[in-house]
PDB file of C-alpha atoms in Angstrom:
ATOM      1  CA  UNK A   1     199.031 -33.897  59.943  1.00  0.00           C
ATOM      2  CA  UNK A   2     197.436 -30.905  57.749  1.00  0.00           C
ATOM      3  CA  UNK A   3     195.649 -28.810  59.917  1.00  0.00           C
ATOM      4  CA  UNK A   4     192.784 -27.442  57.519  1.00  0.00           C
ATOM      5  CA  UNK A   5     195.064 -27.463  54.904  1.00  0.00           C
ATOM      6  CA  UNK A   6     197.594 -24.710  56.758  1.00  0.00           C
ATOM      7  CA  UNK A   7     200.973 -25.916  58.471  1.00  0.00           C
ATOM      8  CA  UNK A   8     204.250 -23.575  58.783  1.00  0.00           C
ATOM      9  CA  UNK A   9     207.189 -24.592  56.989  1.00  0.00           C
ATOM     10  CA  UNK A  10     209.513 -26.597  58.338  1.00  0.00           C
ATOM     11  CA  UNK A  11     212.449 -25.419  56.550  1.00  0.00           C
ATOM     12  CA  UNK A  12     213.903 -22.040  55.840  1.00  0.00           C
ATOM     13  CA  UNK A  13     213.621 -19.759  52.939  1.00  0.00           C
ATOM     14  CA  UNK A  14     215.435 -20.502  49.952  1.00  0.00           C
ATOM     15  CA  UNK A  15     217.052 -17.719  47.873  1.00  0.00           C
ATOM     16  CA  UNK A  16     214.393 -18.353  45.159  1.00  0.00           C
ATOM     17  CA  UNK A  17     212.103 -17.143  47.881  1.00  0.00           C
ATOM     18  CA  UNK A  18     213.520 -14.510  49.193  1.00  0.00           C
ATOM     19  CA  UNK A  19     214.491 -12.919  45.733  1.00  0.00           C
ATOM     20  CA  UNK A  20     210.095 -13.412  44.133  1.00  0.00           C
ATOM     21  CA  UNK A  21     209.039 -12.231  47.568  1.00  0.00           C
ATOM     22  CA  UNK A  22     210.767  -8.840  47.135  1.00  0.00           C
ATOM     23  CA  UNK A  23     208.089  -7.599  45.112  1.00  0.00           C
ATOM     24  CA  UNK A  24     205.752  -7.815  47.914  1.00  0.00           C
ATOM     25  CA  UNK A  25     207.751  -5.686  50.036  1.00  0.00           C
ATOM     26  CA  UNK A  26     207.637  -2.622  47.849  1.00  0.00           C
ATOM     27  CA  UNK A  27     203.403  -3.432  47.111  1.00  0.00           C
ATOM     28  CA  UNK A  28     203.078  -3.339  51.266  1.00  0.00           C
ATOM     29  CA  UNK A  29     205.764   0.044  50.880  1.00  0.00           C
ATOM     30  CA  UNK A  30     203.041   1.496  48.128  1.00  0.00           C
ATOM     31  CA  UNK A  31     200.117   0.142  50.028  1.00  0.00           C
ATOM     32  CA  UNK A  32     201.227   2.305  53.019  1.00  0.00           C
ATOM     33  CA  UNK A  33     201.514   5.325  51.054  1.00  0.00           C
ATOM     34  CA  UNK A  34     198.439   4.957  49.462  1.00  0.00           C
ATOM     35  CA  UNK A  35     196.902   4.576  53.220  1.00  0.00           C
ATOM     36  CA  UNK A  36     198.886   8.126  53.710  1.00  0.00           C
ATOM     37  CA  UNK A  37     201.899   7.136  55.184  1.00  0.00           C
ATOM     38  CA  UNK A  38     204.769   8.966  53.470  1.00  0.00           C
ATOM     39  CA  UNK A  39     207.093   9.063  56.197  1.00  0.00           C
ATOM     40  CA  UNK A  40     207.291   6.967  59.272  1.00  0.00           C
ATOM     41  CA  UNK A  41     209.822   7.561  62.120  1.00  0.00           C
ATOM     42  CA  UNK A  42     211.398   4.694  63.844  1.00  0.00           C
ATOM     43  CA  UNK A  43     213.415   5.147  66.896  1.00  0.00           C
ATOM     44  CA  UNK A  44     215.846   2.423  67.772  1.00  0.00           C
ATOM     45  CA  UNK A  45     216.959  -0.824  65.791  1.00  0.00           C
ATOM     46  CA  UNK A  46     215.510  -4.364  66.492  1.00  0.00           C
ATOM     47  CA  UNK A  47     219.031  -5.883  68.341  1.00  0.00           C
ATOM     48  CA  UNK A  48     219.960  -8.660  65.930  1.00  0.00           C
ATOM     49  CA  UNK A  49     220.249 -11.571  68.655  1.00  0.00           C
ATOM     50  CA  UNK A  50     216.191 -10.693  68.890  1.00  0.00           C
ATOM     51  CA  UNK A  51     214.375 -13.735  68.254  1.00  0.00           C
ATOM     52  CA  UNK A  52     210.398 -12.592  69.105  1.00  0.00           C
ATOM     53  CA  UNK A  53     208.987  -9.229  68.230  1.00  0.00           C
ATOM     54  CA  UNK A  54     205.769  -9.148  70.395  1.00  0.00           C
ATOM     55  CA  UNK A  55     203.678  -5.999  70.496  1.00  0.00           C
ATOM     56  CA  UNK A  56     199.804  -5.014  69.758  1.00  0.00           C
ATOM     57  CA  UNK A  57     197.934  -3.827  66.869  1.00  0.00           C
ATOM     58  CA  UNK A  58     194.828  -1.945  66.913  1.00  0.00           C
ATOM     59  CA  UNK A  59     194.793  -1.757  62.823  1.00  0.00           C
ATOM     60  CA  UNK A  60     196.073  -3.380  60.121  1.00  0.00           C
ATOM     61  CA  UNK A  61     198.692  -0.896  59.623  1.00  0.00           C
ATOM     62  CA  UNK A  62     201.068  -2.337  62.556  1.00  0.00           C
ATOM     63  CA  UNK A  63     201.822  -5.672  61.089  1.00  0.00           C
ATOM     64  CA  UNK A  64     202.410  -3.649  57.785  1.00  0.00           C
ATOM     65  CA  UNK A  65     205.000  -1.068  59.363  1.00  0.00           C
ATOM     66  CA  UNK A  66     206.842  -3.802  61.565  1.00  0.00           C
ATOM     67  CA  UNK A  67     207.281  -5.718  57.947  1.00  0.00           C
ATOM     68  CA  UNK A  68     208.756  -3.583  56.563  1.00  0.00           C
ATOM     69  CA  UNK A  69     210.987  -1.981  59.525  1.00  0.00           C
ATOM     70  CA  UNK A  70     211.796  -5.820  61.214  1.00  0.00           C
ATOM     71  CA  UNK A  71     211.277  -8.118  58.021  1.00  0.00           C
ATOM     72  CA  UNK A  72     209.704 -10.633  61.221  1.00  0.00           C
ATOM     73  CA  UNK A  73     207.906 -13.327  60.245  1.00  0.00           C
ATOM     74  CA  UNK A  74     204.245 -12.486  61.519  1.00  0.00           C
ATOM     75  CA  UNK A  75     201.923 -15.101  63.427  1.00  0.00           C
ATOM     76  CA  UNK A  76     198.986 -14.652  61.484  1.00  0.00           C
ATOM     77  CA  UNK A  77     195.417 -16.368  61.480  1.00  0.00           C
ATOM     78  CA  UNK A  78     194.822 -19.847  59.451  1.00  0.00           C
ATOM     79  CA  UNK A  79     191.838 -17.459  57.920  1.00  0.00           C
ATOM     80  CA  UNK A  80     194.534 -15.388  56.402  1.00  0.00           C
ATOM     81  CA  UNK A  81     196.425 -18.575  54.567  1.00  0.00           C
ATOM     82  CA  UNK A  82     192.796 -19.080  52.512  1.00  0.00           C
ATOM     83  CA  UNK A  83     192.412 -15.306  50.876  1.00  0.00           C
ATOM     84  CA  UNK A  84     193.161 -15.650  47.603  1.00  0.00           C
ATOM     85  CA  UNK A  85     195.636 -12.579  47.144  1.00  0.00           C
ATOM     86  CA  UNK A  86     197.401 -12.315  50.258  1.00  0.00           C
ATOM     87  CA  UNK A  87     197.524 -16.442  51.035  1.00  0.00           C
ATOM     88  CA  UNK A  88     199.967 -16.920  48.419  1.00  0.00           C
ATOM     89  CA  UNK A  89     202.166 -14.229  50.120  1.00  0.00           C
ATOM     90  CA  UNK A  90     201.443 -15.216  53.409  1.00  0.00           C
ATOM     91  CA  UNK A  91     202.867 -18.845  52.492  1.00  0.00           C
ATOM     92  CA  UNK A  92     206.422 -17.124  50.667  1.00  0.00           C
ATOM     93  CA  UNK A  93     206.901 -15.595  53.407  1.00  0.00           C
ATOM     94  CA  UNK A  94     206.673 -18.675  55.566  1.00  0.00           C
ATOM     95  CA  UNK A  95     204.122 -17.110  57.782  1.00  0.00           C
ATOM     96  CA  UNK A  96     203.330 -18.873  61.538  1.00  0.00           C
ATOM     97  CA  UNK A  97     199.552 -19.769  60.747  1.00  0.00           C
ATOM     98  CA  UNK A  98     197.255 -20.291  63.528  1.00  0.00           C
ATOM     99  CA  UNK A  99     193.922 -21.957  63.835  1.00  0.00           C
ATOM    100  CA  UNK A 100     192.895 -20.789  67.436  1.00  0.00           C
ATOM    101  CA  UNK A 101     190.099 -23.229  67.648  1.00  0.00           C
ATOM    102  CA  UNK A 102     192.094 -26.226  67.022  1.00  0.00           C
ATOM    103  CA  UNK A 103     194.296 -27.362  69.368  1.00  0.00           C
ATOM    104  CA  UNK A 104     196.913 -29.528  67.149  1.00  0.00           C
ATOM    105  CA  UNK A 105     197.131 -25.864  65.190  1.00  0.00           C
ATOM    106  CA  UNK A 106     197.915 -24.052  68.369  1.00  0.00           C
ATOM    107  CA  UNK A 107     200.409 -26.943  69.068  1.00  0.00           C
ATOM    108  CA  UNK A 108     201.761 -26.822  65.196  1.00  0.00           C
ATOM    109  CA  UNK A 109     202.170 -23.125  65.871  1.00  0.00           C
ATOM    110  CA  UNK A 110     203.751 -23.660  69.421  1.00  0.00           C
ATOM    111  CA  UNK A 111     206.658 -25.656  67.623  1.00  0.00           C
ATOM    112  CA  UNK A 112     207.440 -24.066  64.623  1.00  0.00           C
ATOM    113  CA  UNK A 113     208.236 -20.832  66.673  1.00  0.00           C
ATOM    114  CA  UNK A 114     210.322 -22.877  69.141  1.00  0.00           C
ATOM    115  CA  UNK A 115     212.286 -23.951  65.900  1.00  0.00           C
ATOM    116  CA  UNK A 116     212.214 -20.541  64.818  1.00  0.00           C
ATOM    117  CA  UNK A 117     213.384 -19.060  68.019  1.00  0.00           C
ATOM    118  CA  UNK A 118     215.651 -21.904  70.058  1.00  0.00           C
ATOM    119  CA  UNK A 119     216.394 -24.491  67.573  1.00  0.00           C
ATOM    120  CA  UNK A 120     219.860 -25.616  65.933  1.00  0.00           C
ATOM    121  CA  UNK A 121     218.875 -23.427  63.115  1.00  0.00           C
ATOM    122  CA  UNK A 122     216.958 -20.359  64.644  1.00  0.00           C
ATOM    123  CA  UNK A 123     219.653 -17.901  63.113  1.00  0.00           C
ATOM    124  CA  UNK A 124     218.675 -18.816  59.839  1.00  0.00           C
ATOM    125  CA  UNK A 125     215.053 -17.548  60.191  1.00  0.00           C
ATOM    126  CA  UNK A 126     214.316 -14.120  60.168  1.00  0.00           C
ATOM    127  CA  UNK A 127     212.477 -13.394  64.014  1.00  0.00           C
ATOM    128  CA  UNK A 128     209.020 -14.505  64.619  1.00  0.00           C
ATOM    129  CA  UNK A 129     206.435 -11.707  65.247  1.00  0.00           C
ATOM    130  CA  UNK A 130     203.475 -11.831  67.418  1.00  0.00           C
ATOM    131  CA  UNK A 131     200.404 -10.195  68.095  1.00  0.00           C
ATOM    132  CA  UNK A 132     198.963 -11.542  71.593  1.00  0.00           C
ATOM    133  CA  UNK A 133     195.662 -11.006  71.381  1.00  0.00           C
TER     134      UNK A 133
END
């Protein structure tokens, strides 16, 4: 059932995807350094069996960094999925979207990161990242 229009995919990425989406990566890369971010330390690597990224964000700038540094599929807001720029990307990038005030979205969302995560085919999907507020 289409939740407001917004469900995740059920299927991974194919090349096509991945290879149109790459674009994006180096706009969020500029984006950051227009926001003043030449350089950003990272300490550590995300252990490759890692399935769920979970942290907090008090900005904007969080999910962007953790894109580019985990290439995680965020959890993002059903909201998001409408804007008319960053929708489009959002739904390449086979975002998790999430209506919180409807429960068959919170359900939808439930699943697709227990496919993500545990199913036959979670090492085909790049890790699912989460925000938990």
């Amino acid at each position: 059932k289409n939740i407001k229009g917004v469900l995740p995919d059920a299927i991974t990425m194919p090349t096509w995807r991945l290879i149109l989406g790459s674009p994006c990566l180096l706009c969020v890369r500029c984006a950051l350094l227009g926001l003043g971010f030449w350089r950003v330390r990272s300490f550590g690597r995300l252990d490759k069996k890692a399935r769920v990224v979970v942290c907090n964000h008090v900005s904007m700038i969080e999910p962007l960094l953790l894109l580019l540094v985990t290439r995680a599929t965020p959890v993002a807001s059903a909201d998001f999925a409408r804007l008319p720029g960053l929708g489009p990307v959002g739904r390449l990038y086979q975002l998790v979207w999430l209506d919180r005030s409807n429960v068959e979205s919170r359900q939808a969302a439930v699943d697709a990161i227990r496919q993500r995560t545990v199913g036959a085919d979670k090492d085909k999907w790049p890790p699912v990242l989460v925000f938990p507020e």
